[in-house]
GROMACS .gro file of C-alpha atoms in nm:
model
  137
    1MET     CA    1  -2.253  -2.557   1.331
    2THR     CA    2  -2.019  -2.442   1.056
    3ARG     CA    3  -2.045  -2.110   0.876
    4GLU     CA    4  -2.163  -2.289   0.566
    5GLN     CA    5  -2.443  -2.468   0.756
    6LEU     CA    6  -2.541  -2.143   0.929
    7ALA     CA    7  -2.561  -1.964   0.593
    8ILE     CA    8  -2.786  -2.239   0.453
    9VAL     CA    9  -3.019  -2.224   0.757
   10THR     CA   10  -3.035  -1.843   0.741
   11SER     CA   11  -3.102  -1.852   0.367
   12SER     CA   12  -3.376  -2.114   0.413
   13ARG     CA   13  -3.545  -1.903   0.680
   14ALA     CA   14  -3.536  -1.597   0.453
   15VAL     CA   15  -3.694  -1.794   0.168
   16LEU     CA   16  -3.963  -1.931   0.402
   17LEU     CA   17  -4.040  -1.583   0.536
   18ALA     CA   18  -4.065  -1.443   0.182
   19ALA     CA   19  -4.305  -1.724   0.085
   20VAL     CA   20  -4.527  -1.656   0.388
   21VAL     CA   21  -4.538  -1.282   0.314
   22LEU     CA   22  -4.619  -1.345  -0.053
   23ALA     CA   23  -4.899  -1.587   0.040
   24ALA     CA   24  -5.047  -1.330   0.280
   25VAL     CA   25  -5.044  -1.063   0.008
   26VAL     CA   26  -5.212  -1.296  -0.243
   27ILE     CA   27  -5.481  -1.394   0.009
   28GLN     CA   28  -5.545  -1.028   0.099
   29ASP     CA   29  -5.569  -0.926  -0.268
   30SER     CA   30  -5.810  -1.206  -0.354
   31ALA     CA   31  -6.031  -1.112  -0.057
   32ALA     CA   32  -6.052  -0.753  -0.180
   33VAL     CA   33  -6.211  -0.856  -0.512
   34THR     CA   34  -6.588  -0.905  -0.513
   35GLN     CA   35  -6.787  -1.047  -0.804
   36LEU     CA   36  -7.063  -0.801  -0.899
   37THR     CA   37  -7.333  -0.780  -1.163
   38VAL     CA   38  -7.454  -0.446  -1.298
   39SER     CA   39  -7.774  -0.417  -1.501
   40VAL     CA   40  -7.952  -0.160  -1.715
   41ALA     CA   41  -8.324  -0.217  -1.775
   42ASN     CA   42  -8.536  -0.037  -2.035
   43LYS     CA   43  -8.857   0.102  -1.881
   44LEU     CA   44  -8.933   0.359  -2.154
   45SER     CA   45  -9.304   0.420  -2.212
   46SER     CA   46  -9.257   0.399  -2.591
   47LYS     CA   47  -9.160   0.031  -2.557
   48LYS     CA   48  -8.876   0.087  -2.809
   49ALA     CA   49  -8.513  -0.021  -2.775
   50VAL     CA   50  -8.250   0.205  -2.620
   51ILE     CA   51  -7.882   0.179  -2.720
   52VAL     CA   52  -7.660   0.115  -2.416
   53HIS     CA   53  -7.279   0.136  -2.446
   54CYS     CA   54  -7.088   0.068  -2.124
   55GLN     CA   55  -6.717   0.045  -2.055
   56SER     CA   56  -6.437   0.067  -1.802
   57ALA     CA   57  -6.075   0.167  -1.848
   58ASP     CA   58  -6.000  -0.198  -1.934
   59ASP     CA   59  -6.320  -0.331  -2.090
   60ASP     CA   60  -6.535  -0.189  -2.371
   61LEU     CA   61  -6.867  -0.374  -2.362
   62HIS     CA   62  -6.979  -0.216  -2.694
   63GLY     CA   63  -7.329  -0.100  -2.780
   64HIS     CA   64  -7.637  -0.310  -2.716
   65ALA     CA   65  -7.998  -0.251  -2.820
   66VAL     CA   66  -8.186  -0.306  -2.494
   67VAL     CA   67  -8.554  -0.382  -2.542
   68PRO     CA   68  -8.817  -0.323  -2.272
   69ASP     CA   69  -8.832  -0.569  -1.983
   70THR     CA   70  -8.511  -0.749  -2.091
   71PRO     CA   71  -8.225  -0.601  -1.885
   72TYR     CA   72  -7.872  -0.584  -2.019
   73SER     CA   73  -7.624  -0.698  -1.753
   74TRP     CA   74  -7.258  -0.783  -1.708
   75SER     CA   75  -7.046  -0.926  -1.427
   76PHE     CA   76  -6.695  -0.838  -1.320
   77GLY     CA   77  -6.452  -0.862  -1.032
   78ALA     CA   78  -6.467  -0.530  -0.845
   79SER     CA   79  -6.172  -0.417  -0.637
   80VAL     CA   80  -6.215  -0.130  -0.393
   81ASP     CA   81  -5.841  -0.067  -0.389
   82ALA     CA   82  -5.823  -0.050  -0.770
   83GLY     CA   83  -6.119   0.188  -0.793
   84THR     CA   84  -6.324  -0.017  -1.039
   85LEU     CA   85  -6.528   0.221  -1.257
   86PHE     CA   86  -6.786   0.147  -1.528
   87TRP     CA   87  -6.973   0.420  -1.711
   88CYS     CA   88  -7.247   0.405  -1.974
   89ARG     CA   89  -7.368   0.620  -2.261
   90LEU     CA   90  -7.727   0.580  -2.379
   91ALA     CA   91  -7.899   0.687  -2.698
   92PHE     CA   92  -8.271   0.694  -2.769
   93GLN     CA   93  -8.407   0.866  -3.080
   94ASP     CA   94  -8.244   1.214  -3.067
   95LYS     CA   95  -8.167   1.202  -2.692
   96ARG     CA   96  -7.837   1.116  -2.521
   97LEU     CA   97  -7.715   1.071  -2.164
   98GLY     CA   98  -7.420   0.935  -1.972
   99PHE     CA   99  -7.385   0.807  -1.617
  100THR     CA  100  -7.155   0.617  -1.384
  101ALA     CA  101  -7.288   0.261  -1.362
  102TYR     CA  102  -7.048   0.149  -1.087
  103HIS     CA  103  -6.762   0.318  -0.900
  104ALA     CA  104  -6.590   0.121  -0.625
  105SER     CA  105  -6.379   0.399  -0.476
  106ASN     CA  106  -6.678   0.605  -0.366
  107GLY     CA  107  -6.855   0.311  -0.197
  108ASP     CA  108  -7.118   0.304  -0.471
  109TYR     CA  109  -7.358   0.019  -0.417
  110VAL     CA  110  -7.594   0.106  -0.701
  111THR     CA  111  -7.575  -0.183  -0.944
  112ASP     CA  112  -7.928  -0.192  -1.090
  113HIS     CA  113  -8.030   0.090  -1.324
  114GLU     CA  114  -8.360   0.161  -1.498
  115VAL     CA  115  -8.409   0.383  -1.802
  116TYR     CA  116  -8.725   0.597  -1.800
  117ASP     CA  117  -8.860   0.883  -2.011
  118ASP     CA  118  -8.701   1.139  -1.774
  119GLY     CA  119  -8.362   0.965  -1.741
  120VAL     CA  120  -8.186   0.688  -1.552
  121TYR     CA  121  -8.256   0.579  -1.195
  122GLY     CA  122  -8.035   0.363  -0.978
  123ASN     CA  123  -8.147   0.133  -0.699
  124TYR     CA  124  -7.925   0.102  -0.391
  125VAL     CA  125  -7.847  -0.260  -0.307
  126GLY     CA  126  -8.007  -0.361   0.021
  127SER     CA  127  -8.231  -0.061   0.087
  128GLY     CA  128  -8.391  -0.046  -0.256
  129GLU     CA  129  -8.374   0.335  -0.236
  130ARG     CA  130  -8.414   0.477  -0.586
  131ILE     CA  131  -8.215   0.782  -0.702
  132HIS     CA  132  -8.222   0.983  -1.024
  133VAL     CA  133  -7.868   0.956  -1.164
  134ALA     CA  134  -7.895   1.117  -1.510
  135GLU     CA  135  -8.139   1.293  -1.740
  136TRP     CA  136  -8.174   1.299  -2.118
  137HIS     CA  137  -8.020   1.580  -2.325
   0.00000   0.00000   0.00000
């Protein structure tokens, strides 16, 4: 085999190896993204709408008037490595509150939230355990 032929074979192997490594990285990255849906439901006793404004560092979902028994929800690709974070601010009459709706980096599996007279509760996926996450101010 000549030097020229050896250089071509070596170069071809390097290109093949680079392609395999790139494919492995792409497959690993796509596996790390999970499609999730987060919801905020209005359970206020007054049966009046609450204003819900949620956002992440990349997406502003703007304000929505959420009426009782009609949850507001959105879906997104959550990446644990990227630390996906959504937070919400709520307004009802003269009251305000803010809470973290989803945070990937802390293993948060609360995706369903309910707004009550004393604040917001989150329900853990799977167990259904309910926790008080924020109160009105």
